[in-house]
Coordinates of C-alpha atoms in Angstrom, one line a residue:
M1 CA 8.0 -8.3 9.1
P2 CA 7.0 -6.7 5.8
P3 CA 6.7 -8.9 2.7
Q4 CA 10.0 -9.4 1.1
T5 CA 10.3 -8.3 -2.5
P6 CA 10.8 -11.4 -4.6
S7 CA 13.9 -11.6 -6.6
S8 CA 13.9 -12.8 -10.2
G9 CA 15.5 -16.1 -9.1
T10 CA 12.9 -16.9 -6.5
T11 CA 9.7 -15.7 -8.0
R12 CA 7.1 -18.4 -7.8
E13 CA 4.1 -18.9 -10.0
P14 CA 1.1 -17.1 -8.5
P15 CA -1.7 -19.4 -7.3
I16 CA -4.2 -18.2 -10.0
L17 CA -7.4 -19.7 -8.5
A18 CA -6.5 -18.8 -4.9
T19 CA -5.7 -15.2 -5.9
L20 CA -8.9 -14.8 -8.0
K21 CA -10.9 -16.4 -5.1
R22 CA -9.5 -13.8 -2.8
F23 CA -10.5 -11.0 -5.2
L24 CA -14.0 -12.2 -6.1
P25 CA -15.7 -10.8 -3.0
Y26 CA -14.6 -7.4 -4.1
L27 CA -16.0 -7.9 -7.6
W28 CA -19.2 -9.5 -6.4
P29 CA -19.8 -7.8 -3.0
A30 CA -22.4 -9.2 -0.7
G31 CA -25.4 -6.9 -0.4
Q32 CA -24.5 -4.7 -3.4
T33 CA -27.4 -5.6 -5.7
G34 CA -26.7 -2.6 -7.9
H35 CA -23.2 -3.8 -8.6
K36 CA -24.4 -7.3 -9.5
V37 CA -27.0 -5.9 -11.9
R38 CA -24.2 -3.9 -13.6
I39 CA -22.1 -7.0 -14.0
V40 CA -24.9 -9.0 -15.5
L41 CA -25.9 -6.1 -17.8
A42 CA -22.3 -5.7 -18.9
A43 CA -22.1 -9.4 -19.7
L44 CA -25.3 -9.2 -21.8
I45 CA -23.8 -6.2 -23.7
V46 CA -20.7 -8.3 -24.4
L47 CA -22.8 -11.1 -25.9
A48 CA -24.8 -8.6 -28.0
S49 CA -21.5 -7.0 -29.2
K50 CA -20.1 -10.3 -30.3
G51 CA -23.3 -11.2 -32.0
V52 CA -23.3 -8.0 -34.0
Q53 CA -19.6 -8.4 -34.9
I54 CA -20.1 -11.9 -36.1
S55 CA -23.1 -10.8 -38.2
M56 CA -20.8 -8.3 -40.0
G57 CA -19.1 -11.1 -41.9
F58 CA -22.4 -12.5 -43.2
L59 CA -23.6 -9.0 -44.2
Y60 CA -20.3 -8.2 -46.0
G61 CA -20.3 -11.6 -47.7
A62 CA -24.0 -11.3 -48.8
A63 CA -23.2 -7.8 -50.2
I64 CA -20.3 -9.2 -52.3
D65 CA -22.5 -12.0 -53.6
R66 CA -25.1 -9.4 -54.7
M67 CA -22.4 -7.7 -56.7
A68 CA -21.5 -10.8 -58.7
P69 CA -22.2 -10.8 -62.5
G70 CA -25.8 -11.4 -63.2
M71 CA -27.0 -9.9 -59.9
E72 CA -27.4 -6.3 -61.1
A73 CA -31.0 -6.3 -60.1
G74 CA -29.8 -6.7 -56.5
A75 CA -27.8 -3.5 -56.4
A76 CA -30.2 -1.8 -54.0
L77 CA -30.1 -4.8 -51.7
A78 CA -26.3 -4.9 -51.9
I79 CA -26.2 -1.2 -51.0
G80 CA -28.5 -2.0 -48.1
L81 CA -26.3 -4.8 -46.9
V82 CA -23.2 -2.6 -47.1
V83 CA -25.1 0.1 -45.0
A84 CA -26.1 -2.7 -42.6
Y85 CA -22.5 -3.8 -42.4
A86 CA -21.4 -0.3 -41.5
G87 CA -24.2 -0.1 -39.0
A88 CA -23.0 -3.3 -37.4
R89 CA -19.5 -2.0 -37.1
F90 CA -20.8 1.1 -35.4
A91 CA -23.0 -1.0 -33.1
G92 CA -19.9 -3.0 -32.1
V93 CA -18.1 0.2 -31.0
L94 CA -21.3 1.4 -29.3
F95 CA -21.8 -1.8 -27.4
D96 CA -18.1 -1.9 -26.3
N97 CA -18.4 1.7 -24.9
L98 CA -21.7 1.1 -23.2
R99 CA -20.2 -2.0 -21.6
N100 CA -17.4 0.2 -20.2
V101 CA -19.8 2.8 -18.9
V102 CA -21.9 0.2 -17.2
F103 CA -19.0 -1.7 -15.6
E104 CA -16.7 1.2 -14.7
R105 CA -18.4 1.8 -11.3
V106 CA -17.9 -1.8 -10.4
G107 CA -14.2 -1.8 -11.3
Q108 CA -13.5 1.4 -9.5
D109 CA -15.4 0.4 -6.3
A110 CA -13.6 -2.9 -6.2
T111 CA -10.2 -1.1 -6.5
R112 CA -11.2 1.4 -3.9
E113 CA -12.4 -1.2 -1.4
L114 CA -9.3 -3.3 -1.7
A115 CA -7.0 -0.2 -1.4
I116 CA -8.9 0.8 1.7
A117 CA -8.7 -2.7 3.2
T118 CA -4.9 -2.7 2.6
F119 CA -4.4 0.8 4.0
T120 CA -6.5 0.0 7.1
H121 CA -4.5 -3.2 7.6
L122 CA -1.2 -1.3 7.5
H123 CA -2.4 0.8 10.4
A124 CA -3.3 -2.3 12.3
L125 CA 0.2 -3.8 12.0
S126 CA 2.6 -3.5 14.8
L127 CA 5.3 -0.9 15.4
R128 CA 7.9 -3.6 14.7
F129 CA 6.6 -4.0 11.2
H130 CA 6.7 -0.2 10.5
L131 CA 10.2 0.1 12.0
A132 CA 11.4 -2.6 9.6
R133 CA 9.5 -1.6 6.4
R134 CA 10.8 0.4 3.5
T135 CA 8.2 3.0 2.8
G136 CA 8.9 3.2 -0.9
E137 CA 8.7 -0.6 -1.4
V138 CA 5.4 -0.9 0.5
T139 CA 3.9 2.0 -1.4
K140 CA 4.9 0.4 -4.7
V141 CA 3.3 -2.9 -3.7
I142 CA 0.0 -1.2 -2.9
E143 CA 0.2 0.9 -6.1
R144 CA 0.8 -2.0 -8.3
G145 CA -1.7 -4.2 -6.6
T146 CA -4.6 -1.7 -6.8
K147 CA -3.7 -0.7 -10.4
S148 CA -3.7 -4.3 -11.5
I149 CA -7.3 -4.9 -10.4
D150 CA -9.0 -2.7 -13.0
T151 CA -6.7 -3.9 -15.8
M152 CA -7.2 -7.6 -14.9
L153 CA -11.0 -7.1 -14.7
Y154 CA -11.0 -5.5 -18.1
F155 CA -9.0 -8.2 -19.8
L156 CA -10.6 -11.2 -18.1
L157 CA -14.2 -10.0 -18.6
F158 CA -13.9 -8.1 -21.9
N159 CA -11.1 -9.7 -23.7
I160 CA -10.5 -13.4 -22.7
A161 CA -14.2 -14.3 -22.2
P162 CA -15.5 -12.6 -25.4
T163 CA -12.6 -14.1 -27.4
L164 CA -13.5 -17.6 -26.2
I165 CA -17.2 -17.0 -27.1
E166 CA -16.1 -15.7 -30.6
L167 CA -13.7 -18.7 -31.1
V168 CA -16.5 -21.2 -30.3
A169 CA -18.9 -19.3 -32.7
V170 CA -16.3 -19.1 -35.5
I171 CA -15.5 -22.9 -35.3
A172 CA -19.2 -23.7 -35.2
I173 CA -19.8 -21.6 -38.3
F174 CA -16.8 -23.1 -40.2
W175 CA -18.0 -26.6 -39.2
S176 CA -21.6 -26.1 -40.3
K177 CA -21.1 -23.9 -43.4
F178 CA -17.8 -25.1 -44.8
S179 CA -16.1 -28.2 -43.5
A180 CA -14.8 -30.0 -40.4
G181 CA -11.3 -29.6 -41.8
L182 CA -11.5 -25.8 -41.8
A183 CA -12.9 -25.8 -38.3
G184 CA -10.3 -28.2 -37.0
A185 CA -7.5 -26.3 -38.7
T186 CA -8.7 -23.0 -37.1
A187 CA -8.8 -24.7 -33.7
L188 CA -5.3 -26.1 -34.2
M189 CA -4.0 -22.7 -35.2
V190 CA -5.4 -21.2 -32.0
I191 CA -3.9 -23.9 -29.9
V192 CA -0.5 -23.5 -31.5
Y193 CA -0.8 -19.7 -31.1
I194 CA -1.7 -20.0 -27.4
I195 CA 1.2 -22.4 -26.7
F196 CA 3.7 -20.2 -28.5
T197 CA 2.4 -17.1 -26.8
R198 CA 2.4 -18.6 -23.3
T199 CA 5.9 -20.0 -23.8
V200 CA 7.4 -16.8 -25.0
T201 CA 5.4 -14.7 -22.5
D202 CA 6.6 -16.8 -19.6
W203 CA 10.2 -16.0 -20.7
R204 CA 9.3 -12.4 -21.0
T205 CA 7.5 -12.5 -17.6
A206 CA 10.7 -13.6 -15.9
L207 CA 12.5 -10.6 -17.5
R208 CA 9.6 -8.4 -16.5
T209 CA 9.6 -9.6 -12.9
R210 CA 13.3 -8.9 -12.7
M211 CA 12.7 -5.4 -14.1
N212 CA 9.9 -4.8 -11.6
D213 CA 12.1 -5.9 -8.7
L214 CA 14.7 -3.5 -9.8
D215 CA 12.1 -0.8 -10.2
T216 CA 10.9 -1.4 -6.7
L217 CA 14.5 -1.3 -5.4
T218 CA 15.2 2.0 -7.3
V219 CA 12.1 3.6 -5.8
G220 CA 12.9 2.4 -2.4
R221 CA 16.5 3.6 -2.7
S222 CA 15.5 7.0 -3.9
V223 CA 12.8 7.5 -1.2
D224 CA 15.2 6.4 1.5
S225 CA 17.8 8.8 0.3
L226 CA 15.4 11.7 0.0
L227 CA 14.0 11.1 3.5
N228 CA 17.6 11.3 4.8
Y229 CA 18.3 14.5 2.8
E230 CA 19.8 16.3 5.7
T231 CA 22.1 13.4 6.6
V232 CA 23.3 13.3 3.1
K233 CA 24.2 16.9 3.2
Y234 CA 25.8 16.6 6.6
F235 CA 28.3 14.1 5.3
G236 CA 28.6 15.5 1.8
A237 CA 27.5 12.2 0.4
E238 CA 25.6 13.5 -2.7
D239 CA 28.0 11.7 -5.1
R240 CA 27.8 8.5 -3.0
E241 CA 24.0 8.5 -3.1
A242 CA 24.0 9.3 -6.8
A243 CA 26.4 6.4 -7.4
R244 CA 24.2 4.0 -5.4
Y245 CA 21.1 5.2 -7.3
R246 CA 23.0 5.0 -10.6
D247 CA 23.9 1.4 -9.9
V248 CA 20.3 0.2 -9.5
A249 CA 19.1 2.5 -12.3
D250 CA 21.6 0.9 -14.6
Q251 CA 20.5 -2.5 -13.7
Y252 CA 16.9 -1.5 -14.3
A253 CA 17.7 -0.1 -17.7
R254 CA 19.5 -3.3 -18.8
A255 CA 16.6 -5.4 -17.6
A256 CA 14.1 -3.1 -19.4
V257 CA 16.0 -3.4 -22.7
K258 CA 15.9 -7.2 -22.5
S259 CA 12.2 -7.1 -21.7
E260 CA 11.3 -4.8 -24.5
N261 CA 13.5 -6.6 -27.1
S262 CA 11.8 -9.9 -26.2
L263 CA 8.6 -8.3 -27.3
A264 CA 9.8 -8.3 -30.9
W265 CA 10.2 -12.1 -30.9
L266 CA 6.7 -12.5 -29.6
N267 CA 5.2 -10.2 -32.2
V268 CA 7.1 -11.8 -35.1
G269 CA 6.1 -15.3 -34.0
Q270 CA 2.4 -14.4 -33.5
S271 CA 2.3 -12.6 -36.8
F272 CA 3.8 -15.7 -38.6
I273 CA 1.2 -18.1 -37.1
T274 CA -1.8 -15.9 -37.7
N275 CA -0.8 -15.0 -41.3
A276 CA 0.0 -18.6 -42.1
A277 CA -3.5 -19.6 -40.8
M278 CA -5.1 -16.8 -42.7
A279 CA -3.3 -17.8 -45.9
G280 CA -4.3 -21.4 -45.5
A281 CA -8.0 -20.6 -44.8
M282 CA -8.2 -18.2 -47.7
A283 CA -6.5 -20.6 -50.1
Y284 CA -8.9 -23.3 -49.0
T285 CA -12.0 -21.1 -49.6
V286 CA -10.6 -19.8 -52.9
W287 CA -10.1 -23.5 -54.0
G288 CA -13.7 -24.3 -52.9
W289 CA -14.9 -21.3 -55.0
S290 CA -13.0 -22.6 -58.0
Q291 CA -14.7 -25.9 -57.6
G292 CA -18.1 -24.2 -57.4
E293 CA -18.6 -25.2 -53.7
Y294 CA -18.5 -21.7 -52.3
K295 CA -19.5 -18.3 -53.3
V296 CA -17.3 -15.2 -53.5
G297 CA -19.1 -13.9 -50.4
D298 CA -18.0 -17.0 -48.6
V299 CA -14.3 -16.1 -49.2
V300 CA -15.1 -12.7 -47.7
L301 CA -16.9 -14.3 -44.8
V302 CA -14.0 -16.4 -43.9
N303 CA -11.6 -13.5 -44.2
T304 CA -13.8 -11.3 -42.0
L305 CA -14.4 -13.9 -39.3
L306 CA -10.7 -14.7 -39.0
A307 CA -9.6 -11.1 -39.1
Q308 CA -12.0 -10.4 -36.2
L309 CA -10.8 -13.4 -34.3
F310 CA -7.1 -12.5 -34.8
R311 CA -7.6 -9.0 -33.6
P312 CA -8.0 -10.0 -29.9
L313 CA -5.6 -12.9 -30.4
D314 CA -2.9 -10.5 -31.4
L315 CA -3.2 -9.0 -28.0
L316 CA -3.1 -12.4 -26.3
G317 CA 0.5 -12.1 -25.3
M318 CA 0.1 -8.7 -23.7
V319 CA -3.2 -9.9 -22.1
Y320 CA -1.6 -13.1 -20.7
R321 CA 1.4 -11.2 -19.5
T322 CA -0.7 -8.4 -17.9
I323 CA -3.0 -10.9 -16.2
R324 CA -0.1 -13.0 -14.9
Q325 CA 1.8 -9.9 -13.7
G326 CA -1.5 -8.6 -12.2
L327 CA -1.8 -11.9 -10.3
I328 CA 1.8 -11.5 -9.0
D329 CA 1.1 -7.9 -8.0
M330 CA -2.2 -8.8 -6.3
E331 CA -0.6 -11.7 -4.5
A332 CA 2.1 -9.4 -3.2
M333 CA -0.6 -7.1 -1.9
F334 CA -2.6 -10.0 -0.4
R335 CA 0.6 -11.1 1.3
L336 CA 0.8 -7.6 2.8
I337 CA -2.8 -7.9 3.9
D338 CA -2.1 -11.4 5.3
T339 CA 0.8 -10.1 7.4
P340 CA -0.7 -10.7 10.9
P341 CA -0.8 -7.9 13.4
E342 CA 1.5 -8.7 16.3
I343 CA -0.8 -7.0 18.8
R344 CA -4.5 -8.1 18.8
D345 CA -7.4 -7.5 21.1
I346 CA -8.4 -10.7 22.9
P347 CA -11.9 -12.0 22.0
D348 CA -13.5 -10.8 25.3
A349 CA -11.5 -7.5 25.6
W350 CA -13.4 -4.7 27.3
P351 CA -13.1 -0.9 27.1
L352 CA -10.6 0.5 29.6
V353 CA -12.3 2.4 32.4
V354 CA -10.1 5.0 34.0
S355 CA -11.1 6.2 37.5
G356 CA -7.9 7.6 38.8
G357 CA -5.2 6.7 36.2
A358 CA -2.9 4.6 38.5
V359 CA -0.2 2.9 36.4
A360 CA 1.7 -0.2 37.5
F361 CA 4.4 -2.3 35.9
E362 CA 4.6 -5.7 37.6
S363 CA 7.8 -7.8 37.0
V364 CA 7.8 -6.8 33.3
V365 CA 10.2 -8.7 31.1
F366 CA 10.6 -7.5 27.5
G367 CA 13.0 -7.7 24.6
Y368 CA 12.7 -6.5 21.0
E369 CA 14.5 -9.7 19.9
P370 CA 14.5 -13.1 21.7
D371 CA 18.2 -12.9 22.4
R372 CA 18.3 -9.3 23.6
T373 CA 16.3 -8.5 26.7
I374 CA 15.7 -4.8 27.4
L375 CA 13.7 -5.0 30.6
N376 CA 14.5 -7.6 33.2
G377 CA 11.6 -7.8 35.7
V378 CA 10.9 -4.1 36.0
S379 CA 8.3 -3.2 38.7
F380 CA 7.1 0.3 39.7
A381 CA 3.8 2.0 40.3
A382 CA 2.5 5.6 39.8
G383 CA -0.5 6.4 41.9
A384 CA -3.5 8.3 40.5
G385 CA -2.5 11.9 39.9
E386 CA 1.2 11.3 40.7
T387 CA 4.2 12.3 38.7
L388 CA 6.7 9.5 38.2
A389 CA 10.0 10.1 36.6
I390 CA 12.0 7.4 34.8
V391 CA 15.7 8.2 34.3
G392 CA 18.8 6.2 33.6
P393 CA 21.7 5.9 31.2
S394 CA 21.1 5.5 27.5
G395 CA 20.0 2.0 26.6
A396 CA 18.5 1.4 30.0
G397 CA 15.0 0.9 28.6
K398 CA 13.4 4.2 29.4
S399 CA 11.6 4.8 26.0
T400 CA 10.5 1.1 26.0
I401 CA 8.3 1.9 29.0
A402 CA 6.2 4.3 26.9
R403 CA 5.9 1.8 24.0
L404 CA 4.8 -1.0 26.3
L405 CA 2.3 1.3 28.1
Y406 CA 0.8 2.2 24.7
R407 CA 0.8 -1.5 23.9
F408 CA 2.8 -1.2 20.8
Y409 CA 4.4 -4.4 22.1
D410 CA 3.4 -7.0 24.6
P411 CA 5.9 -8.0 27.3
Q412 CA 7.2 -11.5 27.4
G413 CA 6.7 -11.7 31.2
G414 CA 4.8 -9.8 33.9
R415 CA 1.9 -7.4 33.3
I416 CA 1.0 -3.7 33.1
T417 CA -2.1 -2.4 34.7
I418 CA -4.1 0.9 34.7
D419 CA -6.4 1.2 37.7
G420 CA -5.9 -2.5 38.3
Q421 CA -6.9 -3.5 34.7
D422 CA -4.4 -5.5 32.7
I423 CA -3.9 -3.5 29.5
A424 CA -3.5 -6.8 27.6
R425 CA -7.2 -7.5 28.3
V426 CA -8.7 -4.2 27.3
T427 CA -9.2 -2.9 23.8
Q428 CA -6.3 -1.1 22.2
Q429 CA -8.5 1.8 21.0
S430 CA -9.8 2.5 24.5
L431 CA -6.3 2.2 26.0
R432 CA -4.7 4.7 23.7
A433 CA -7.7 7.1 24.0
E434 CA -6.8 7.5 27.7
I435 CA -3.1 8.2 27.2
G436 CA -1.3 11.2 25.7
I437 CA 2.3 11.5 24.8
V438 CA 4.8 14.2 23.9
P439 CA 7.5 12.2 22.2
Q440 CA 11.2 13.1 21.9
D441 CA 11.1 12.8 18.1
T442 CA 8.1 14.7 16.9
V443 CA 6.9 13.9 13.3
L444 CA 4.1 16.0 11.9
F445 CA 1.7 15.5 9.0
N446 CA 2.5 17.4 5.8
D447 CA -0.5 19.8 6.5
S448 CA -1.2 23.0 8.4
I449 CA -0.1 23.8 11.9
G450 CA -3.8 24.0 12.9
Y451 CA -4.4 20.5 11.5
N452 CA -1.5 19.0 13.4
I453 CA -2.7 20.6 16.7
A454 CA -6.3 19.5 16.0
Y455 CA -5.1 15.9 15.5
G456 CA -5.2 15.6 19.3
R457 CA -9.0 15.8 19.2
A458 CA -11.0 15.4 16.0
D459 CA -14.0 17.5 17.1
A460 CA -11.9 20.4 18.6
S461 CA -13.1 23.9 18.0
A462 CA -10.9 26.8 16.8
D463 CA -11.0 28.3 20.3
A464 CA -9.8 25.0 21.8
I465 CA -7.0 24.7 19.3
A466 CA -5.9 28.3 20.1
A467 CA -6.0 27.6 23.8
A468 CA -3.9 24.5 23.4
A469 CA -1.4 26.5 21.3
E470 CA -1.3 29.1 24.1
G471 CA -0.7 26.4 26.7
A472 CA 2.3 25.1 24.6
A473 CA 3.7 28.7 24.2
I474 CA 3.5 28.5 20.4
D475 CA 0.6 30.9 19.9
G476 CA 3.0 33.9 19.6
F477 CA 5.0 32.1 16.9
I478 CA 1.8 31.2 15.0
A479 CA 0.5 34.8 15.2
M480 CA 3.6 36.1 13.4
L481 CA 3.1 33.7 10.5
P482 CA 1.3 35.3 7.5
Q483 CA -1.1 32.3 7.2
G484 CA -1.4 31.7 10.9
Y485 CA -2.8 28.3 11.7
E486 CA -3.1 27.5 8.0
T487 CA 0.7 27.5 7.6
E488 CA 2.0 24.3 6.0
V489 CA 4.6 22.6 8.0
G490 CA 6.1 20.5 5.2
E491 CA 6.8 16.8 5.0
R492 CA 7.5 15.4 8.5
G493 CA 7.3 19.0 9.7
L494 CA 10.6 20.0 8.2
K495 CA 9.6 23.6 7.7
L496 CA 9.6 24.0 11.5
S497 CA 12.5 24.0 13.9
G498 CA 12.9 21.1 16.4
G499 CA 11.6 23.3 19.2
E500 CA 8.6 24.4 17.2
K501 CA 7.7 20.9 16.2
Q502 CA 7.9 19.8 19.9
R503 CA 5.6 22.6 21.0
V504 CA 3.1 21.5 18.3
A505 CA 3.3 18.0 19.8
I506 CA 2.7 19.5 23.3
A507 CA -0.3 21.5 22.0
R508 CA -2.0 18.5 20.5
T509 CA -1.5 16.5 23.6
L510 CA -2.9 19.4 25.7
L511 CA -5.9 19.4 23.3
K512 CA -6.4 15.6 23.8
N513 CA -6.5 16.2 27.6
P514 CA -5.9 12.6 28.6
P515 CA -5.9 11.3 32.2
I516 CA -2.5 9.6 31.7
L517 CA 0.4 11.6 30.3
I518 CA 3.8 10.5 29.0
L519 CA 6.5 13.1 28.6
D520 CA 9.3 11.4 26.6
E521 CA 12.1 13.9 26.7
A522 CA 9.4 16.5 26.0
T523 CA 11.6 19.6 26.2
S524 CA 14.8 18.1 24.8
A525 CA 14.7 20.2 21.7
L526 CA 13.9 23.5 23.4
D527 CA 16.2 26.4 24.4
S528 CA 16.5 27.1 28.1
R529 CA 14.1 30.0 28.2
T530 CA 11.4 28.2 26.2
E531 CA 12.1 25.0 28.2
A532 CA 11.4 26.9 31.5
A533 CA 8.1 28.2 30.1
I534 CA 7.0 24.8 28.8
Q535 CA 8.1 23.1 31.9
D536 CA 5.8 25.3 33.9
T537 CA 3.0 24.4 31.6
L538 CA 3.8 20.7 31.9
D539 CA 4.0 20.9 35.6
R540 CA 0.5 22.5 35.7
I541 CA -1.1 19.9 33.6
A542 CA 0.7 17.1 35.4
E543 CA -1.0 18.1 38.6
R544 CA -4.4 16.9 37.3
R545 CA -3.3 13.6 35.9
T546 CA -1.0 10.7 36.3
T547 CA 2.3 11.6 34.5
L548 CA 5.3 9.5 33.5
V549 CA 8.3 11.6 32.7
I550 CA 11.0 10.0 30.8
A551 CA 14.0 12.2 31.0
H552 CA 17.7 12.5 30.4
R553 CA 18.2 15.9 32.0
L554 CA 17.6 15.3 35.7
S555 CA 16.9 19.0 36.4
T556 CA 13.5 18.5 34.7
V557 CA 12.4 15.8 37.2
V558 CA 13.5 17.2 40.6
N559 CA 9.9 18.0 41.5
A560 CA 8.6 14.5 40.6
D561 CA 6.7 12.7 43.3
R562 CA 9.0 9.7 42.7
I563 CA 11.9 8.9 40.5
V564 CA 12.7 5.4 39.2
V565 CA 16.3 4.9 38.1
L566 CA 16.8 2.2 35.4
E567 CA 20.1 0.5 34.7
K568 CA 20.6 -2.3 32.3
G569 CA 16.9 -3.0 32.2
R570 CA 16.4 -3.2 36.0
V571 CA 15.2 -0.8 38.6
A572 CA 18.4 0.3 40.3
E573 CA 17.0 2.9 42.7
T574 CA 13.7 4.6 43.5
G575 CA 12.8 7.6 45.6
T576 CA 12.4 11.3 45.6
H577 CA 15.2 13.6 44.3
D578 CA 16.5 14.3 47.8
Q579 CA 16.2 10.6 48.8
L580 CA 18.2 9.5 45.8
L581 CA 20.9 12.1 46.3
A582 CA 21.2 10.9 49.9
M583 CA 21.8 7.3 48.6
H584 CA 25.0 8.4 46.8
G585 CA 24.3 5.8 44.1
L586 CA 23.7 5.9 40.4
Y587 CA 21.3 8.9 40.5
A588 CA 23.7 10.9 42.6
D589 CA 26.5 10.2 40.2
M590 CA 24.4 11.2 37.2
W591 CA 23.3 14.4 39.0
A592 CA 26.8 15.4 39.9
R593 CA 28.0 14.8 36.3
Q594 CA 25.2 16.8 34.8
Q595 CA 25.7 19.7 37.2
A596 CA 29.4 19.7 36.4
E597 CA 28.6 19.8 32.7
K598 CA 26.1 22.6 33.2
E599 CA 28.7 24.7 35.0
E600 CA 31.0 24.1 32.0
G601 CA 28.2 25.2 29.7
T602 CA 27.7 21.8 27.9
V603 CA 24.2 21.1 29.3

């Protein structure tokens, strides 16, 4: 199952060390010497930048001292110190930007690799996961997780670490040049500041988490509604959908207001602490100047050092919140990565070797849920090159046969073999490479018709694509389009009719040219004339391969070598069309009913 979106009441503190440990291999990748050099170089630039910035206070203070009465002879030196101070300010900016240039590749590559790992893992997850997921919510988890990486790297490496270095340096300077009291007071101020910031930020984070949960819900609700656009129109439910969306949007707006208002309390409190500390330190140095212990430049030095220290501290609340939220977002993405695939290759799995393509189900038992069995000991076999039809009432388990053969699921009992090889013991990639399917519900990529047909075989030539289109009787339709094979089909192929989509699916399966073919209601969306043409094509290609035909309309399977009739998850009857009619059983009843409906014009 997909990771559940945490609610504000159940959000747990992210395991900081565990999450960072999971991320470190992406930041410090094995074998990537160039990346490691960039990280070390960026760290050296950070140290150089902090050294330059700390020196600015001394340069500024020395310049002020040279301007004191009786120091007129030092005007040239004072001017030089002021120029040096300006140069140090520029150097600080220069080093910061050089650091970003050096490190940018590392951050982007780490983000890319983690995003690719997540995307790849999603494709490795089972069909059960993808049937249960909400596309919008999963997309949001990935988007937030990958975006948080770059932000967290920037703040951890270029804000938190340099600030700690600067804090230690400032306290050491105050201790050695002024007094232990000033150094201790500065350290105490920072501790109080951090405690206050963390306390208020934790409160704000709870509000922020609630806001993000509602944001995810809003996106998921909107995507789900838009994907079902036609259903909404069918039932005139636009107002209903708008009301549902308005409900979650209103909740999000209220949560956002609370979150943003809490920022004011954080800013006011931080400003009070820093300005009180600044006032105390300045008052102390002014008092020391009045006692002749310090120079005027020392007052400027203290002011400059504290101002530089407060600048990153002013962002501490935002930095702490961002890092904490980033950890939450990354943990959510790691939970997605940690979702185990339901279907795995066994350690000694071998590639499937197809000699004839004989398919056999041997006492297969399967249910999507433990308390709901779909197939109850189903057994049948399709010999190499045979056409086996599977028919039965709705809910009998016909389409489940195709999913099991593709190994989207593993049966709870029995086994499935191809040319005597248990498909649970071969690699999934080799298994699916040997099977082609024309599904009942065809979903196309939001790309061109040519791309969707070519999806059947990545290395297909233009001539092969055209031949497959001709075989699926869609070449004439494509020829009438202004852009031909470059015509965009729209999201999920919505710009094409149901029949056109199904013919594209037939074409790409023809292009794949597999030894085993599954036709799952392959002509259900076609009109009678096109169905007849397609049926002739399907009959021709079925002659050269093992074919499983899953059908509702019995008229499409009368020429099958054998027909299996399923009822309530069991094989009720088996035989040829004529043999089954002679049994006067379930198949004969279904045939008679459909023939009657056909005469009435309903089939």
